[in-house]
Coordinates of C-alpha atoms in Angstrom, one line a residue:
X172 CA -92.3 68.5 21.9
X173 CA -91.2 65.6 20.2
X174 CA -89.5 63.0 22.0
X175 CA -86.1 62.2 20.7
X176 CA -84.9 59.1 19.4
X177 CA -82.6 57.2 21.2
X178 CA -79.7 54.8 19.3
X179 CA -78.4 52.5 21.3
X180 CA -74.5 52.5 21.4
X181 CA -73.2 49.0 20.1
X182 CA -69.9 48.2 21.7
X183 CA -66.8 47.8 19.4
X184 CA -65.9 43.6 18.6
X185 CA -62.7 43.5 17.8
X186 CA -63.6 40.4 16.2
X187 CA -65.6 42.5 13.4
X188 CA -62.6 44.9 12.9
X189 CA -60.8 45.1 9.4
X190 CA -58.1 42.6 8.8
X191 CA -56.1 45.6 6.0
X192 CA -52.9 46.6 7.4
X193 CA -51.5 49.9 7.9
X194 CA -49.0 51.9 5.8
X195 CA -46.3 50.7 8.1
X196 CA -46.8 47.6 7.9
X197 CA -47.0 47.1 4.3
X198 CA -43.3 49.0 3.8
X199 CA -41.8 46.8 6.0
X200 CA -43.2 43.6 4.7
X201 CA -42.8 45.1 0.9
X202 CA -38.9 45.7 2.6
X203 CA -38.8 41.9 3.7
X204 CA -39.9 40.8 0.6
X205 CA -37.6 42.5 -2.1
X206 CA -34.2 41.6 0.4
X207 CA -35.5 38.0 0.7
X208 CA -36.0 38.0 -3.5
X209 CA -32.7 39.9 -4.0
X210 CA -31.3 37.3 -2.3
X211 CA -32.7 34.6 -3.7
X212 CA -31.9 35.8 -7.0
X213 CA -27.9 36.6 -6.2
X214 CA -27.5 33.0 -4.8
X215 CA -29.7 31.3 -7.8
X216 CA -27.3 33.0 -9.9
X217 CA -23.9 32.4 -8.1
X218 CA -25.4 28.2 -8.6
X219 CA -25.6 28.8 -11.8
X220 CA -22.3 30.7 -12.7
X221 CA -20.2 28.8 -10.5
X222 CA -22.0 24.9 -11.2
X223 CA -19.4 23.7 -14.0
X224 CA -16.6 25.2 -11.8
X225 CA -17.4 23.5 -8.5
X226 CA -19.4 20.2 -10.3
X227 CA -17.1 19.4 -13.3
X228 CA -16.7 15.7 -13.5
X229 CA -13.9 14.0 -15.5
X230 CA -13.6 10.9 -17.6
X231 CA -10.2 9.9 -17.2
X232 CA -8.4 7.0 -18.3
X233 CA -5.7 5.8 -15.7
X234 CA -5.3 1.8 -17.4
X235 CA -6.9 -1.2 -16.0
X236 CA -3.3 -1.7 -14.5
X237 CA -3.6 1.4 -12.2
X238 CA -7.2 1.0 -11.9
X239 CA -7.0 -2.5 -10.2
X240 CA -4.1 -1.5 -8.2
X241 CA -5.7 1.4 -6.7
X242 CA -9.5 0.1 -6.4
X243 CA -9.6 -3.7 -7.6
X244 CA -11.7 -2.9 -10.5
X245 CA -11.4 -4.5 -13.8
X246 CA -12.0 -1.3 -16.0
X247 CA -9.8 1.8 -16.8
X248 CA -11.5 4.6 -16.7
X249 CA -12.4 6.7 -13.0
X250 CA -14.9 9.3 -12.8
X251 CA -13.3 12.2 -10.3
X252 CA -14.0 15.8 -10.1
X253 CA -12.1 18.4 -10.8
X254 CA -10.3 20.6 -7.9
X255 CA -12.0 22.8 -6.3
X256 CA -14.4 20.4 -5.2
X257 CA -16.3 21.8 -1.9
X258 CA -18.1 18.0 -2.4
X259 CA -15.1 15.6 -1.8
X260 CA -14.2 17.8 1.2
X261 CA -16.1 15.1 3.6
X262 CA -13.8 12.4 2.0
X263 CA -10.9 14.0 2.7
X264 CA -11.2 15.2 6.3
X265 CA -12.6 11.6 7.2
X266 CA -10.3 10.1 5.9
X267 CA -7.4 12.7 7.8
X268 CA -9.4 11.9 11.2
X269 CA -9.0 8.0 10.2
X270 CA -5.1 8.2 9.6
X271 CA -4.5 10.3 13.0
X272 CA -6.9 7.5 15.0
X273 CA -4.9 4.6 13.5
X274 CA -1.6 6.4 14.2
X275 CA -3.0 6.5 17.9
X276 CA -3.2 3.4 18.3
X277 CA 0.3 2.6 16.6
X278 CA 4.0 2.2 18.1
X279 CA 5.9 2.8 14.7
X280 CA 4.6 4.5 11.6
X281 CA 7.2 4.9 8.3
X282 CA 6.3 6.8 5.4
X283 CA 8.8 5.3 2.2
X284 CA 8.7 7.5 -1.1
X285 CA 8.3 6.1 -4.6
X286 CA 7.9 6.2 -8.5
X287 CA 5.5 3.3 -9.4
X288 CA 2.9 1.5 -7.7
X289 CA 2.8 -1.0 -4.5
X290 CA 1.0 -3.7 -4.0
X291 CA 2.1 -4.8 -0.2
X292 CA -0.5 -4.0 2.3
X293 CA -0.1 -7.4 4.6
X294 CA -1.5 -7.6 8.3
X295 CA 1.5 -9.4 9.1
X296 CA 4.9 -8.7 8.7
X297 CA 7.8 -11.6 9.3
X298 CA 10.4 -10.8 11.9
X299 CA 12.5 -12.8 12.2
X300 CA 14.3 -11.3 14.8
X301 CA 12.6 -13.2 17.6
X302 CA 15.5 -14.7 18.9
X303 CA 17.0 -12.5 21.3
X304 CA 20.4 -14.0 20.3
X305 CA 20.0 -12.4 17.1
X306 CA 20.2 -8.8 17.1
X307 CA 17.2 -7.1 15.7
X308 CA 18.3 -3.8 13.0
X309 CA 17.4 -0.3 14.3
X310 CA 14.3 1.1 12.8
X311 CA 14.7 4.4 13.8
X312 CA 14.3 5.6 10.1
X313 CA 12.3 5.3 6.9
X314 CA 15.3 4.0 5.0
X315 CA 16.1 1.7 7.8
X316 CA 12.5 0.3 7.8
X317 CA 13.0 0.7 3.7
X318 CA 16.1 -1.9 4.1
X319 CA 14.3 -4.7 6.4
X320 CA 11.1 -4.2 4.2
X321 CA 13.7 -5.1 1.5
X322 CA 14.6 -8.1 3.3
X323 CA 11.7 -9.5 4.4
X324 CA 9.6 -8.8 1.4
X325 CA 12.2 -9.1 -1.6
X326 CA 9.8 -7.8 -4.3
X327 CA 9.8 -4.2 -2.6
X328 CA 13.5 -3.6 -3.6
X329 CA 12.4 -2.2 -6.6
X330 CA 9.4 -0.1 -5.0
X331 CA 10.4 2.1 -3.0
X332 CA 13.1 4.6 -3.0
X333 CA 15.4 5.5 -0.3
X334 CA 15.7 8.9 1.3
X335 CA 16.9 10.5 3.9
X336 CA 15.1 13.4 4.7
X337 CA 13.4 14.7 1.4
X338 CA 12.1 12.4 -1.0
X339 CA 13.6 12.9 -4.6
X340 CA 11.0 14.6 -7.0
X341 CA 11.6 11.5 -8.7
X342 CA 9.3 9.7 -6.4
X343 CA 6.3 11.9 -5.5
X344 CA 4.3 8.7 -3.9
X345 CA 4.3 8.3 -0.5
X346 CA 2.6 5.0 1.0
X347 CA 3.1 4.9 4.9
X348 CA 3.1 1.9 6.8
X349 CA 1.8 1.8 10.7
X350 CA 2.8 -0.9 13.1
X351 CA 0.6 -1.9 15.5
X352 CA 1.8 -3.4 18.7
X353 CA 1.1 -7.3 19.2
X354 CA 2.7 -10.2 21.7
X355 CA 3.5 -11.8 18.7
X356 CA 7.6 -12.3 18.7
X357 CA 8.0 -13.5 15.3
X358 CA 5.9 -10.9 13.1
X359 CA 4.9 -7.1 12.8
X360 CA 1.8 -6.3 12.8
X361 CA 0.3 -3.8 10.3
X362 CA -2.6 -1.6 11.7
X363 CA -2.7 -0.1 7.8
X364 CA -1.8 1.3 5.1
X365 CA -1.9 4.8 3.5
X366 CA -1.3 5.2 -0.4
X367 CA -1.1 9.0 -1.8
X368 CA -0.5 8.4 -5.8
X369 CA -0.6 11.1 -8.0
X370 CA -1.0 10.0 -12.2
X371 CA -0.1 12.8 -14.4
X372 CA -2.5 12.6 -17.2
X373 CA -2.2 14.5 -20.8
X374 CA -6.1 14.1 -22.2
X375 CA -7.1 15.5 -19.7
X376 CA -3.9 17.4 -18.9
X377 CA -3.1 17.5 -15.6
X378 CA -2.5 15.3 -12.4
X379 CA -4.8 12.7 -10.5
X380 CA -4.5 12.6 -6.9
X381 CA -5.6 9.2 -5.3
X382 CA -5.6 9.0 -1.6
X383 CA -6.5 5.6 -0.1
X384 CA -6.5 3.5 3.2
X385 CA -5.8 -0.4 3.3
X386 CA -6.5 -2.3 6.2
X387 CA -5.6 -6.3 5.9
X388 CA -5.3 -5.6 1.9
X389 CA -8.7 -4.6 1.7
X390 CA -9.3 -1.0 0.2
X391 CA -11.8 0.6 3.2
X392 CA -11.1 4.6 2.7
X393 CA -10.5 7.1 -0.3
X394 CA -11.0 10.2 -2.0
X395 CA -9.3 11.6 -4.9
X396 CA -9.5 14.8 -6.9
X397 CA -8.4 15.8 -10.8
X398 CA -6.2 18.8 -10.7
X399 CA -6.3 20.5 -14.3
X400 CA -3.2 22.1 -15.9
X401 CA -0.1 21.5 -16.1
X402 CA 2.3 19.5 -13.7
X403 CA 3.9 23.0 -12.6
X404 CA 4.1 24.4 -9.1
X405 CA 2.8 20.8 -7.8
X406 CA 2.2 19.1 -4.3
X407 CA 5.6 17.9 -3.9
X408 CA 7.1 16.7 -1.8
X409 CA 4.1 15.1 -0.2
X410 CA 6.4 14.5 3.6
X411 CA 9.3 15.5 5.0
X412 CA 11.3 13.6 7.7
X413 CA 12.9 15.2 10.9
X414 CA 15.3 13.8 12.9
X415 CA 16.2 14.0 16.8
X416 CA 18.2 17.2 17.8
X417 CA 20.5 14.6 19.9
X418 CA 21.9 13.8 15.8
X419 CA 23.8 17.1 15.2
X420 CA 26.5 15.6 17.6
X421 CA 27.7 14.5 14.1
X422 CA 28.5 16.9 11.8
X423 CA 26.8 16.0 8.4
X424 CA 26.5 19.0 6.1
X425 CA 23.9 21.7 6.7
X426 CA 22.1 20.4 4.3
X427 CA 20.7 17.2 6.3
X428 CA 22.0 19.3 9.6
X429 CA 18.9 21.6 8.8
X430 CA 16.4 18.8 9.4
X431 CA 17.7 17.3 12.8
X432 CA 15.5 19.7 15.2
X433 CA 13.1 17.2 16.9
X434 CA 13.6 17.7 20.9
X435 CA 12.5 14.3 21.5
X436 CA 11.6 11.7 19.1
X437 CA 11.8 12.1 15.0
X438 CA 8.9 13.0 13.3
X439 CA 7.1 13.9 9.7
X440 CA 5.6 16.8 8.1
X441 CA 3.1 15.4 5.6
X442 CA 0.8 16.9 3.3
X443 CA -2.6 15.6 1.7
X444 CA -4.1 16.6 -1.5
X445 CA -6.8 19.0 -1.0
X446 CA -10.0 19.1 -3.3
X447 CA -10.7 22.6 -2.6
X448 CA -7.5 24.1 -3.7
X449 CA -5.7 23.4 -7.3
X450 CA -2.1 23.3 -6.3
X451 CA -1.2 23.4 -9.9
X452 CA -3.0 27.2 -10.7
X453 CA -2.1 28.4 -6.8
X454 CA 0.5 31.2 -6.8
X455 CA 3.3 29.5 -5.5
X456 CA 5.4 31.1 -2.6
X457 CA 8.9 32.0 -3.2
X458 CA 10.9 29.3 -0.5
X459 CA 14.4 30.5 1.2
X460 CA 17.0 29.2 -0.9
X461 CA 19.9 28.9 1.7
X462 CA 20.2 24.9 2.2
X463 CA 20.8 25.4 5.8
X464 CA 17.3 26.5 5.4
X465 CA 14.8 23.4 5.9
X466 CA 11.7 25.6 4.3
X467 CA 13.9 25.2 1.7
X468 CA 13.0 22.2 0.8
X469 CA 8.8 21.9 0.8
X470 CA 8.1 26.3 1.5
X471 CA 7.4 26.5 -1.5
X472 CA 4.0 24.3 -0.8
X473 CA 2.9 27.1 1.6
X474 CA -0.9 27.9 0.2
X475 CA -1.1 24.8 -1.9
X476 CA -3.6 22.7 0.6
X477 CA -5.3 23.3 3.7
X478 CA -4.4 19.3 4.6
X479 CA -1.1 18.3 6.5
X480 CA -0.4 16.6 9.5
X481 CA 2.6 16.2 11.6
X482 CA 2.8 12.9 13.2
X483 CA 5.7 11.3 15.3
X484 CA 7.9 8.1 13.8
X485 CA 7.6 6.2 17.5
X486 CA 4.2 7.5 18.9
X487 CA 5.0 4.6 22.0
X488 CA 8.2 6.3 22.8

């Protein structure tokens, strides 16, 4: 009888095995594949579509006048995009986050409306009501402030406008003026100042929005944005003033009656041109019309930026 043969049994590496992958496996990484592609290809596309909208950059000629005022540069011409503008976001909130930290460490901050440009930003201020014998005017209001700026610095007669609680649409500029405290009797000190300027332009049409922060007459923060179409439905007024509730002891008309609801100290209501959001092609809210209304007067801004700040008059008191 024959002997049989005998095979030995070779044990399994696992090293050896194939490196193929099951049917499983493959859908689910053929799966992975087409979601991450589909993907790729919707947000490759929304770049594309969307790259003039969010990227468009405009020429536009503001004068060598306006240019030197705003920037100190000799030419005429600014590059700025056009709104919306996710880029010049950054610019915008730190700047915002600059204006609140100043106003921290400030005692009095006035905002004074007007037409044309200004060209005070001092560090110092003269007062020259040192002398306790002469009495010292209250500034326990824009205009007030607007009257002893008058005084002190003659040239600013003719700058800014007075108002009491709404600026006039006649002025849209704001430029706001912080006081810093000091031991120094005879002067103010100026922490900064803030500039919000708005050019309307008609090649390109529409409005240029210039937001910009002076410290000792030295330009240290901006941003600005180029808001096409026309000058309708715009970002004005760019603050509101409240008064102290103690006020309505006097009766003055429901009109300026409306705005004297501060509990404590007076206060504004400002808002800041924002890149993301072309105030001029926003559908505009329909305000109240009663004047004993004070949404009255700035509701209609509702929508129009994602930027305002409310900010006491006396932050020391």
């Amino acid at each position: 009888m024959a002997r049989p043969s005998i095979i030995p049994r070779v044990a399994e590496n696992p090293a050896h095995r194939s490196g193929g992958f099951t049917f499983v496996e493959m859908l689910v990484a053929m799966s992975l594949s087409a979601l991450f592609l589909g993907t790729a290809a919707l947000t490759f596309n929304a770049i594309t579509q969307n790259s003039k909208h969010f990227s468009m950059v405009h020429e536009l000629n503001l004068g060598t006048t306006v240019c030197q005022n705003f920037y100190g540069i000799s030419g005429a011409t600014v590059r700025a995009p056009g709104a919306p503008n996710l880029g010049r976001i950054g610019f915008a909130q730190e700047l915002r986050d600059q204006l609140l930290e100043d106003m921290a460490r400030s005692e009095s901050v006035y905002c004074l409306a007007r037409s044309g440009l200004n060209s005070l930003r001092p560090e110092w201020l003269d007062w020259p009501y040192g002398d306790p014998a002469v009495t010292a005017p209250p500034l326990d209001s824009p205009e007030a402030f607007r009257q002893y700026l008058a005084s002190v610095e003659p040239t600013t007669a003719s700058v800014f406008t007075a108002y009491r609680n709404v600026p006039p649409a006649s002025a849209p500029n704001t430029t706001i003026f912080l006081i810093a405290p000091t031991d120094q009797v005879d002067f103010l000190k100026v922490q900064a100042v803030y500039e919000i300027d708005f050019q309307t332009l008609t090649s390109p049409a529409g409005i240029y929005a210039s937001v910009r922060r002076y410290k000792n007459g030295a330009l240290t923060h901006y941003y600005d944005v180029f808001y096409d179409e026309g000058p309708e439905n715009f970002l004005s007024p760019s603050v509101v003033a409240f008064e102290s509730r103690t006020r309505l002891a006097l009766n003055e008309g429901a009109d300026i009656d409306r705005f004297k609801v501060s509990p404590s100290s007076p206060f504004y209501f400002l808002w800041l041109p924002d890149p993301t959001i072309n105030p001029l092609t926003t559908e505009t809210v329909t305000a109240p019309t009663s004047t004993a209304d004070p949404l009255e007067a700035y509701g209609h801004l509702a929508g129009k930026t994602g930027f305002s700040v409310v900010f006491p008059m006396f932050p020391s008191l």
